[in-house]
Coordinates of C-alpha atoms and ligand atoms in Angstrom, one line a residue:
X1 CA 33.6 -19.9 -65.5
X2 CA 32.8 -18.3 -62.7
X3 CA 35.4 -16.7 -60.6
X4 CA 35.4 -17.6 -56.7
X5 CA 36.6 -14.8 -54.1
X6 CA 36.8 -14.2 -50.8
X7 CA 36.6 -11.4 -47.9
X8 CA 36.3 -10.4 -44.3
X9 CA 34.0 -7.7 -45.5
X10 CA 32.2 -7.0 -48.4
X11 CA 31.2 -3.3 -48.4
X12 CA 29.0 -2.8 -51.8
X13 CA 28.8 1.0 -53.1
X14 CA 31.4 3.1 -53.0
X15 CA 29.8 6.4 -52.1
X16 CA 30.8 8.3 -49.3
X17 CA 29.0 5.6 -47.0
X18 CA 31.1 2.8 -48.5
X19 CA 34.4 4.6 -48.1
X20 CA 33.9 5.3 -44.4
X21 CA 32.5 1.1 -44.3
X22 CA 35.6 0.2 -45.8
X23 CA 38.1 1.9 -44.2
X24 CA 36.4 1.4 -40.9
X25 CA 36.5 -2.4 -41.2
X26 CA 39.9 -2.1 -42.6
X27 CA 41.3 -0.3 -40.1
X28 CA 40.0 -2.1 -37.4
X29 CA 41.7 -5.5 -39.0
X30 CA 39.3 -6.6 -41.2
X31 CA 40.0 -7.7 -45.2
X32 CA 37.9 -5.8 -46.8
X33 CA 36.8 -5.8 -50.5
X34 CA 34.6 -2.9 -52.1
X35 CA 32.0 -3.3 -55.0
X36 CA 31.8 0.0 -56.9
X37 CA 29.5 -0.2 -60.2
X38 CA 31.0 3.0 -61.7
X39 CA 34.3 3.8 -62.6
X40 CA 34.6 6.3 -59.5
X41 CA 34.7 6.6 -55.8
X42 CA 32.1 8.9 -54.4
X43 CA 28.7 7.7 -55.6
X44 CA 26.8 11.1 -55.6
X45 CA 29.9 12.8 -54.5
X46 CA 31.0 12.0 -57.8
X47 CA 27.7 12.5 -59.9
X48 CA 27.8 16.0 -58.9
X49 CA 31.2 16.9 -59.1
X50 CA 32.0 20.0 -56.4
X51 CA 29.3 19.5 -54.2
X52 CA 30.2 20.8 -50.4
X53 CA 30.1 18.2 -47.3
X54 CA 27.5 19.9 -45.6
X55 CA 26.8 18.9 -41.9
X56 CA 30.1 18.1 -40.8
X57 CA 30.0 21.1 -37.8
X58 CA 27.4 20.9 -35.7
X59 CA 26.9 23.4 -33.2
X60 CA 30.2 24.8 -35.0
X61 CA 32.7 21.7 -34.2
X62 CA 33.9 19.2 -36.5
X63 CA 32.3 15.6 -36.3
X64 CA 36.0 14.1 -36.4
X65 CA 36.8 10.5 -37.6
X66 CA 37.3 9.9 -41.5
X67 CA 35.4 12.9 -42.7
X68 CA 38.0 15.4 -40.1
X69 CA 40.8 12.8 -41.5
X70 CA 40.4 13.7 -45.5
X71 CA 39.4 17.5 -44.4
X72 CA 42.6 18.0 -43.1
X73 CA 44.6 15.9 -45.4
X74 CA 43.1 18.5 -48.5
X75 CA 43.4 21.5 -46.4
X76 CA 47.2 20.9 -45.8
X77 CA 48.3 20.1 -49.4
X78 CA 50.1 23.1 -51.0
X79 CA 48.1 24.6 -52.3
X80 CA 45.0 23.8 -50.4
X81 CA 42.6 21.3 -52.4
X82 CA 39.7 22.0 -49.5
X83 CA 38.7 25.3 -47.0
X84 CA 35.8 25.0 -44.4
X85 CA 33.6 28.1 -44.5
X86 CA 30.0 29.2 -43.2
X87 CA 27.1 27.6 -45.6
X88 CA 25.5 30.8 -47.1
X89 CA 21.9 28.9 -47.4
X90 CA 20.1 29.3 -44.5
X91 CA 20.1 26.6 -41.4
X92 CA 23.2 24.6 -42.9
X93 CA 26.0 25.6 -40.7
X94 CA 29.8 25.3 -41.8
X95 CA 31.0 23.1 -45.3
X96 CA 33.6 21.9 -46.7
X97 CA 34.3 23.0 -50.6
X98 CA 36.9 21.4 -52.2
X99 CA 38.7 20.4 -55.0
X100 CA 36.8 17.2 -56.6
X101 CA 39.4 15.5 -58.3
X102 CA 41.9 15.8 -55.2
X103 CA 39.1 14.5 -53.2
X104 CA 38.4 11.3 -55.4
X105 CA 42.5 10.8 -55.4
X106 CA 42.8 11.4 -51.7
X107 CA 39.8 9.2 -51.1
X108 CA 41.2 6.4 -53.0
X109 CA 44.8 7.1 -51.9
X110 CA 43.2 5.9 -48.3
X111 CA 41.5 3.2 -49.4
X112 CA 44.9 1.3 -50.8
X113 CA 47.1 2.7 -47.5
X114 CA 43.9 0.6 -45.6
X115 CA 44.5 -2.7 -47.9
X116 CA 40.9 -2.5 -48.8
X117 CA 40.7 -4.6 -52.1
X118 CA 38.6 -2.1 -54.4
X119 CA 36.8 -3.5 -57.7
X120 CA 35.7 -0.5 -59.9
X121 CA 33.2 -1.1 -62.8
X122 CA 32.0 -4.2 -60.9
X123 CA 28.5 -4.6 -60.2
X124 CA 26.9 -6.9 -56.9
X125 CA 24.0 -8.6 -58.5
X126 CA 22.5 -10.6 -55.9
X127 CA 22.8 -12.3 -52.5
X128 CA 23.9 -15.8 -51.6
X129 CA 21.6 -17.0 -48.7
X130 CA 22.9 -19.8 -46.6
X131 CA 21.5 -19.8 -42.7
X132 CA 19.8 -16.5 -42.5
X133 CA 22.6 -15.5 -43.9
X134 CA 24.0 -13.7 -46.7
X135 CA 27.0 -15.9 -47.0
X136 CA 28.4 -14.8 -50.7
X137 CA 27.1 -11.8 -53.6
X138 CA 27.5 -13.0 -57.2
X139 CA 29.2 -9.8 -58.8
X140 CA 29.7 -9.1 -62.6
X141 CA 32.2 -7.2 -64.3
X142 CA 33.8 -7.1 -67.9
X143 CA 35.7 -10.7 -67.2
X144 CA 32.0 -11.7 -66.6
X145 CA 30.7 -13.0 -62.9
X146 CA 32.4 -13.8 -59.8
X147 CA 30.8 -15.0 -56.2
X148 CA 32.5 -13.0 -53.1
X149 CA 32.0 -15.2 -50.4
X150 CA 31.9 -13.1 -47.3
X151 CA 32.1 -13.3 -43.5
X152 CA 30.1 -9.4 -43.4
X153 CA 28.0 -7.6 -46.0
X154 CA 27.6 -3.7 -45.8
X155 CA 25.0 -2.6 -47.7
X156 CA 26.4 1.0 -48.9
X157 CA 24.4 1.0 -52.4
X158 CA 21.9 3.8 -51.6
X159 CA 19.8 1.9 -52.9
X160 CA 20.0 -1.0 -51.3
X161 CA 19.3 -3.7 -53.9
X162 CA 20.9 -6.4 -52.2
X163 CA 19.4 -6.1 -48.9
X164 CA 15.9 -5.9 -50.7
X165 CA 16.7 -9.2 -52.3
X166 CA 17.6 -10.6 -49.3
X167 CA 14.4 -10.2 -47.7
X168 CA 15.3 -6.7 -45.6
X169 CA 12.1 -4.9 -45.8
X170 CA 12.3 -1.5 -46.8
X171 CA 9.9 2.0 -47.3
X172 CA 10.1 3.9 -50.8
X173 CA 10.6 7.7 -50.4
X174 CA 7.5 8.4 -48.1
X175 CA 6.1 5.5 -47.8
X176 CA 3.7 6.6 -50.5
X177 CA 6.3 6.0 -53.0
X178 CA 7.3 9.9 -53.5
X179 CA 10.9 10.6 -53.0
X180 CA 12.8 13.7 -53.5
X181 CA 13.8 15.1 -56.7
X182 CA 16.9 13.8 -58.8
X183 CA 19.3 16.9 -59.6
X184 CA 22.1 17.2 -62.5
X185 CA 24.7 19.8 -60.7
X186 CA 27.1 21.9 -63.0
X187 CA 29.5 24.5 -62.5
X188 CA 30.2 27.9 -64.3
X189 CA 33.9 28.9 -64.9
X190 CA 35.3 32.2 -64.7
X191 CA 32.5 34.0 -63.4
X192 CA 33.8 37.4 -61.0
X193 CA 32.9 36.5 -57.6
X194 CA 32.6 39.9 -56.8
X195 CA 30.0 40.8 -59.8
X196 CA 28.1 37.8 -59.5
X197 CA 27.5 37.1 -55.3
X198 CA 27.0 41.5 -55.6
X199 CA 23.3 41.6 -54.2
X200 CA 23.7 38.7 -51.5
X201 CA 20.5 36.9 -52.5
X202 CA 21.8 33.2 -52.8
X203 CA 18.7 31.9 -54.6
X204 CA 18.7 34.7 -57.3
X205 CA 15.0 34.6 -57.0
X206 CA 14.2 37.9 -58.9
X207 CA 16.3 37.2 -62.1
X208 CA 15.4 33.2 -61.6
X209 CA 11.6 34.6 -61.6
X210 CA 11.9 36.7 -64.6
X211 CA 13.6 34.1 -66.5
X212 CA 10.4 31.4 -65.8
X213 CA 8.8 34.8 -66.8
X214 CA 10.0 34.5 -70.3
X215 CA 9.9 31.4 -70.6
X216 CA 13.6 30.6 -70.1
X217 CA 13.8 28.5 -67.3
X218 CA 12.1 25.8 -66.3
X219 CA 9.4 26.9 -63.6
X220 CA 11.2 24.7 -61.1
X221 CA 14.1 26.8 -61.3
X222 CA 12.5 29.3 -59.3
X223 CA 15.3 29.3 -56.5
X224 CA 18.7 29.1 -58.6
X225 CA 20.9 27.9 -55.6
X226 CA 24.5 29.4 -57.3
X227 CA 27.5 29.4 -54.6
X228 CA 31.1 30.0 -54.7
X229 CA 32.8 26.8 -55.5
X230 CA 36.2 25.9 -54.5
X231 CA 38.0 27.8 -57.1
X232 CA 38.2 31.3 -57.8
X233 CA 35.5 33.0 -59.7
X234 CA 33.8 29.1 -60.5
X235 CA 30.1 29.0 -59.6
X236 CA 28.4 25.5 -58.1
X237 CA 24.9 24.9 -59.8
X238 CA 23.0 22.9 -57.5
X239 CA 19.7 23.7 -59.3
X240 CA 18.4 21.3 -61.9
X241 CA 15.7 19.7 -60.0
X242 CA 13.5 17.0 -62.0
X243 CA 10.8 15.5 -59.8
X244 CA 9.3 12.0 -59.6
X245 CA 12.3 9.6 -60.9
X246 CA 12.6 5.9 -59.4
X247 CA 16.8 6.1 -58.8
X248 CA 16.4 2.2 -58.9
X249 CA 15.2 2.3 -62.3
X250 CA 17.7 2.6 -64.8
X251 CA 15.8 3.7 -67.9
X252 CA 14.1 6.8 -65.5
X253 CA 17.9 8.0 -64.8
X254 CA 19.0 7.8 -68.1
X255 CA 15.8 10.1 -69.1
X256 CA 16.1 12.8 -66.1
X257 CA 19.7 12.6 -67.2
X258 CA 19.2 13.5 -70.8
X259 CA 16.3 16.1 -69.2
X260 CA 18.9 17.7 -66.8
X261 CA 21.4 18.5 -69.4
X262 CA 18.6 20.1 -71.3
X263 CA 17.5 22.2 -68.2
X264 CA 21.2 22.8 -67.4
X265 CA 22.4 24.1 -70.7
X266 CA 19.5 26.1 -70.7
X267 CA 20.3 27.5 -67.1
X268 CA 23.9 28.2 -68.5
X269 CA 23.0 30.1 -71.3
X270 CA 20.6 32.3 -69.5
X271 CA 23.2 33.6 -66.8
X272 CA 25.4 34.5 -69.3
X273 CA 22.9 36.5 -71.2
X274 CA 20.9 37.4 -68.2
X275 CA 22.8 37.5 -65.0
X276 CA 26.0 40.3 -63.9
X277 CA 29.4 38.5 -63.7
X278 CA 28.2 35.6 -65.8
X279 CA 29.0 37.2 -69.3
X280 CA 32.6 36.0 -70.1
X281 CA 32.0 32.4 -68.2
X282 CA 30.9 29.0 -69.5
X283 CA 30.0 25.7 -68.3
X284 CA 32.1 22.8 -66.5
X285 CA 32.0 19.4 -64.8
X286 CA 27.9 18.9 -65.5
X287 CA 27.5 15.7 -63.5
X288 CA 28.1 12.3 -65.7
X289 CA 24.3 11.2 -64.2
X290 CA 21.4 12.8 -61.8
X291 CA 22.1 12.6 -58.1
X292 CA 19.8 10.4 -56.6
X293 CA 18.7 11.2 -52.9
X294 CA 16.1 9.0 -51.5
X295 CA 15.1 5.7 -53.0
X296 CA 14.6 2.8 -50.1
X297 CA 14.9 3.5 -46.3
X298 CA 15.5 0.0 -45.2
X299 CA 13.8 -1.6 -41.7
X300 CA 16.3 -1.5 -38.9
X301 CA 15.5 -2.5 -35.2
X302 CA 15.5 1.1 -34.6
X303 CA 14.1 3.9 -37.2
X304 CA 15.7 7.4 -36.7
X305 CA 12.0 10.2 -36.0
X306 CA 11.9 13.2 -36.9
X307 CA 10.4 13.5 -33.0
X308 CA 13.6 12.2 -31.5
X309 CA 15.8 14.4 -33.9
X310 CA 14.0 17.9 -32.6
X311 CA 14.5 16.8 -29.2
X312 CA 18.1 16.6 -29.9
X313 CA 18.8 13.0 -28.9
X314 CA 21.8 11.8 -28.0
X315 CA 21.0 8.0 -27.3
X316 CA 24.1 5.9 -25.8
X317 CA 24.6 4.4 -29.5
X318 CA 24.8 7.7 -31.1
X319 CA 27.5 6.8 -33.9
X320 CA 27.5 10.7 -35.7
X321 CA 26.3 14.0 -34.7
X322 CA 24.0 16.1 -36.6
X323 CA 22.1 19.3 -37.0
X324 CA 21.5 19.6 -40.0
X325 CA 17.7 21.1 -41.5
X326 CA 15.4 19.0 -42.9
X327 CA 16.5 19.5 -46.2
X328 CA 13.6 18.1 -48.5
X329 CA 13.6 18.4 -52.0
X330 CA 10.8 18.7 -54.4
X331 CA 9.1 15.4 -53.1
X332 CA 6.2 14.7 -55.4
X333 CA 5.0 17.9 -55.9
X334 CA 6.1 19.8 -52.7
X335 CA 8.1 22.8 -52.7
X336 CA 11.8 22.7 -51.1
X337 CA 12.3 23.6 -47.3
X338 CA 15.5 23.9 -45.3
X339 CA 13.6 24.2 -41.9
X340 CA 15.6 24.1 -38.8
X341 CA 15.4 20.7 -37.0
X342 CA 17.4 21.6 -33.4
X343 CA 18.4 24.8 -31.9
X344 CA 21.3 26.3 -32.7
X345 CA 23.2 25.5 -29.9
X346 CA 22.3 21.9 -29.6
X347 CA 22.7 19.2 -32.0
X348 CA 21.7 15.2 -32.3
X349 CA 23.2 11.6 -32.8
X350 CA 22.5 8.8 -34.9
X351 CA 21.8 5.8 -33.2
X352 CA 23.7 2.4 -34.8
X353 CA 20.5 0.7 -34.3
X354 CA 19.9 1.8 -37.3
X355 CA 21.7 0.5 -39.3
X356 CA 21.2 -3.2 -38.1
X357 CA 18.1 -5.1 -39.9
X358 CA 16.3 -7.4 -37.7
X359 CA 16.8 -10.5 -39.2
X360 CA 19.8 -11.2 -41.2
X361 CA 22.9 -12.5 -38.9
X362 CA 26.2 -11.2 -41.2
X363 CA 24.4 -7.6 -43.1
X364 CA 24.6 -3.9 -41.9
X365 CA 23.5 -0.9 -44.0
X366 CA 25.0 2.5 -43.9
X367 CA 24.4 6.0 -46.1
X368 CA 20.9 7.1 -47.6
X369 CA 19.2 4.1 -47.7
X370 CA 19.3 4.2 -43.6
X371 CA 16.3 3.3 -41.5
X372 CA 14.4 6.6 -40.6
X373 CA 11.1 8.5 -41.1
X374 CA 11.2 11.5 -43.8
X375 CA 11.9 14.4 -42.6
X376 CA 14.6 12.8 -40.3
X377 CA 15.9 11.2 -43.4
X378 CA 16.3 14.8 -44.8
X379 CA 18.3 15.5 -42.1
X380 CA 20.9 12.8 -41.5
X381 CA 21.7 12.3 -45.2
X382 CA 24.4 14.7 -45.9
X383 CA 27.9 13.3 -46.6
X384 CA 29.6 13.4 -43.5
X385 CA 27.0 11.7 -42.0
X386 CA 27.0 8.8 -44.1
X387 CA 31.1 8.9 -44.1
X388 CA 30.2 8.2 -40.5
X389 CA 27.8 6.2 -40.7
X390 CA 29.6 3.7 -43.0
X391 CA 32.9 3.9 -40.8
X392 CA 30.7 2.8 -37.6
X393 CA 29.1 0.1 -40.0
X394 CA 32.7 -1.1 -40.5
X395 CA 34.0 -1.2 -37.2
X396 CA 31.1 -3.3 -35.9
X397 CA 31.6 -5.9 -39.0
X398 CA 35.0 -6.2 -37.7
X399 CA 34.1 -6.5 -34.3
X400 CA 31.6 -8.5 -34.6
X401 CA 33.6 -11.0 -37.2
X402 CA 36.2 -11.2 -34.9
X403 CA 33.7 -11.9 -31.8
X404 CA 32.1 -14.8 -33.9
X405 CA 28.6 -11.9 -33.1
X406 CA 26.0 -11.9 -35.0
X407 CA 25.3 -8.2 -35.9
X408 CA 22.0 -8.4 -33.3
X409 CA 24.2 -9.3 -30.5
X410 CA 27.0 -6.8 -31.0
X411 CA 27.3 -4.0 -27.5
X412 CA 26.6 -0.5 -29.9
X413 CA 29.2 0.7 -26.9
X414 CA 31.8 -1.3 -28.2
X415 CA 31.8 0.2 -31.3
X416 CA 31.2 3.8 -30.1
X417 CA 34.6 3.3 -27.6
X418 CA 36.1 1.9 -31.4
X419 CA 34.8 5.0 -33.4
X420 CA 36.3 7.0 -30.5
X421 CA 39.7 5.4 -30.8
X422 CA 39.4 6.3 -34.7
X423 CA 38.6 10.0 -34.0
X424 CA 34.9 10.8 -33.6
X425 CA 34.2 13.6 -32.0
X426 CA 30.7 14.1 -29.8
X427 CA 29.8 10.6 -29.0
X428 CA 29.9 7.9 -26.2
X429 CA 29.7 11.0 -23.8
X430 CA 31.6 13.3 -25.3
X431 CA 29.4 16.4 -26.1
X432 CA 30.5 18.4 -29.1
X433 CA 29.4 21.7 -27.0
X434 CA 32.1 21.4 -24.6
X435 CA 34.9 21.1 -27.4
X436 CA 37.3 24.1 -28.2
X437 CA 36.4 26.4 -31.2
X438 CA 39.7 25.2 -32.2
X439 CA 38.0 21.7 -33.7
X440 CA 36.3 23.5 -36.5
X441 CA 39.2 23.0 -38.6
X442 CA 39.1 19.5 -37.8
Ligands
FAD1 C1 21.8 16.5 -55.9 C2 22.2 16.2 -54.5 C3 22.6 17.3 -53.7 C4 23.1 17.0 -52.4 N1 23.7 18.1 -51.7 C5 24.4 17.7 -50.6 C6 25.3 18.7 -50.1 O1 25.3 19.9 -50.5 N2 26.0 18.4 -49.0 C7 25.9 17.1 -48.4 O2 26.7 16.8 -47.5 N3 25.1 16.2 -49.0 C8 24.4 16.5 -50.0 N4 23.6 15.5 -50.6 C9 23.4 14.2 -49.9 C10 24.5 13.3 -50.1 O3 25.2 13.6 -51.3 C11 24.1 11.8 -50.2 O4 23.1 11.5 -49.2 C12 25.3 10.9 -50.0 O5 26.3 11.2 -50.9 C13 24.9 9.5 -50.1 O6 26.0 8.7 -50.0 P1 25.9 7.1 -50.0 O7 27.3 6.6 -50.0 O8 24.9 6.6 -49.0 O9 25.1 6.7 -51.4 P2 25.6 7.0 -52.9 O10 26.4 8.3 -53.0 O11 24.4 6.9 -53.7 O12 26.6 5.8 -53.2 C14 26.1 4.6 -53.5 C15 27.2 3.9 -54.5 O13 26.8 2.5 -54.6 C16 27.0 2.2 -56.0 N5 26.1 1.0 -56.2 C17 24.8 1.0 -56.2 N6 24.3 -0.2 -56.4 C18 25.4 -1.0 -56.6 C19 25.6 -2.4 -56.9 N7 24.6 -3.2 -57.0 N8 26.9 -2.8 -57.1 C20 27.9 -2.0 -57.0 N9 27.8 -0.7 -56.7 C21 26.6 -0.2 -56.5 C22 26.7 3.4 -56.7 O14 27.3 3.4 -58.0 C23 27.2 4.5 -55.8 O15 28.5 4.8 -56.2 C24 23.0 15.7 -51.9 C25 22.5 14.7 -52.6 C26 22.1 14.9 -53.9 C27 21.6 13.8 -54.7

């Protein structure tokens, strides 16, 4: 028989998005339960284990809110389990490289001090429509299915299966249906920082070149994008592009899965036969599935341009600052680029709108699957952003639960003056430029 539950808040996806959603609406009073279909929090946090939070500094100062929160909380544990240093790829400003697994426990450590009700291995199937809105989401998990009736839905999947059932319409990739490439991420242990980071070229294009050369590497591996991880003398692979995968599709991750590992183990062998520091190391934490960037954008009442981005907007319901370069990778059969997208001085926010679909009453969306064009999508996705994005996505559930609102009539400056209560630095006024250099750490 099917099991009947209830919430506040349902936040579906654990990712970075869905943590911020949850703990936003939690802390802002809301009972909140989250739907994660894997066995971890984190989403692609988790799929490519070590992966730094880029983005989380514009202009050189910390965004604040939850991302600052867990920053600091890692960075004070003895030892350290996080440090914030300069990006070394060019037009990504400061990152934060930390320890994964103290991450996840930290993560979920403030998920149960919030009382947010988290189901792991639990899968949201589809929406229950009742008024224009989405008043329950049968779920399914080993005990078999269970209906969440809910006052709020966030839709934090990334992919945003729910929202497309329930009638939100939504652009694949470009528009033309090519998203960015899927990548399986590994690490190398025991590799001499010293030996291996000894020319300074971050790519490694010359030995990556005479490696597709002899028919090594993959021709895709053309740019080998190694960098310190958080431990000593480990190496973050961030390399294993495979282009073309549908991240709804199951049976395509599966395959680019199996592919990656094959591309990966070949990377692995060749730097330790072929590359200077590599010789005594070998290979950890290869991700348990591709990360998946860019599947459905869905339609807000507002999409985020590119246009508005290089103009360095800060509109009045700028939730999260930004500055991060259009980071586009191997879309269809385009090359990767890292351009620029604001000064380096200035910076821009992302508007709530959104994040608020034009129709249903009760559903916001946070994370990758936000409403924006392209190459501002390649810009606002890194994973303080959508830590941000989900915590403003859970404040305005709240409020807007509380308020008897519909999402639509919420005041965006409401939940900005909330988000600044809960710590967010460079919004509702606030400009990030005018902060001390003492904020980086936070
Ligand atoms: C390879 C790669 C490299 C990247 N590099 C960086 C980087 O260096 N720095 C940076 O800051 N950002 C980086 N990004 C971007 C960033 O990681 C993502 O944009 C961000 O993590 C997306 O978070 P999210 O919570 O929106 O989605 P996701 O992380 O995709 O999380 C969605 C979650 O929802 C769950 N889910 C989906 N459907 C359902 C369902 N029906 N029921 C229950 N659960 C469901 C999934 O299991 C998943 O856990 C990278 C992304 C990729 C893929």
């Amino acid at each position: 028989m099917q099991r009947q539950l209830s919430t506040d808040v349902l936040v579906i996806g654990g990712g970075t998005a869905g943590f911020g959603a949850a703990l936003g609406a939690a802390r802002q009073g809301a009972r909140v339960r989250l739907i994660e279909g894997t066995s971890k929090i984190g989403g692609v946090m988790s799929f490519c284990p070590g992966m730094p939070w880029g983005g989380g500094y514009p202009t050189g100062r910390s965004i604040g809110g939850i991302f600052a929160e867990l920053t600091d909380q890692l960075c004070a544990m003895q030892p350290p389990m996080a440090e914030v240093r300069p990006s070394t790829l060019e037009n990504f400003g400061h990152e934060v490289i930390y320890d994964h697994e103290a991450a996840v426990f930290a993560m979920f450590q403030m998920l149960e001090d919030a009382g947010v009700d988290v189901h792991l291995n639990s899968f949201a199937g589809a929406p229950i429509m009742t008024d224009g809105r989405i008043s329950g989401v049968t779920c399914t998990d080993r005990q078999g299915g269970m209906q969440i009736d809910a006052g709020m839905v966030i839709d934090c999947s990334g992919d945003g299966d729910i929202s497309a059932k329930a009638g939100v319409p939504f652009m694949v990739g470009d528009g033309r249906g090519n998203m960015m490439g899927v990548t399986l991420s590994f690490s190398m242990l025991n590799a001499p920082w010293a030996r291996v980071f000894a020319k300074g070229d971050p790519y490694f294009e010359e030995e990556a070149a005479a490696g597709i050369a002899a028919g090594q590497l993959h021709p895709d591996l053309a740019k080998l994008y190694l960098m310190r991880g958080f431990h000593r003398d480990t190496v973050f692979c961030n390399s294993v592009h495979i282009r073309g995968v549908d991240g709804t599709d199951p049976q395509q991750v599966a395959r680019a899965t199996q592919e990656g590992r094959r591309r990966c183990h070949q990377l692995a062998r060749f730097l330790i036969e072929n590359v200077p520091g590599f010789e005594q190391a070998r290979m950890s934490e290869l991700g348990p599935t591709v990360g998946v960037r860019e599947t459905r954008k869905l339609e807000a009442v507002h999409r985020i341009l590119a246009q508005d981005l290089r103009a360095g907007a800060k509109p009045v319901d700028g939730i999260v600052c930004c500055d991060n370069p259009i980071d586009d990778v191997m879309r269809g059969d385009a090359e990767m680029t890292h351009d620029a997208i604001v000064a380096d001085d200035d910076y821009y926010a992302i508007p709530f709108r959104a994040m608020v679909p034009e129709k249903i009453r009760n559903l916001l969306f946070a994370g990758r699957l936000v409403c924006a064009d392209p190459a501002a999508f390649a810009s606002v996705r890194g994973m303080p952003q959508c830590m941000a994005m989900g915590q403003a996505a859970g404040i305005a559930a709240a409020t807007a639960l509380a308020n008897r609102l519909a999402v639509q009539d919420l005041d965006p400056e409401d939940v900005v003056a909330a988000l600044l209560k809960q710590g967010m630095h460079g919004i509702g006024g606030d400009d990030l430029r005018r902060h001390a250099p003492a904020l980086l750490a936070r």
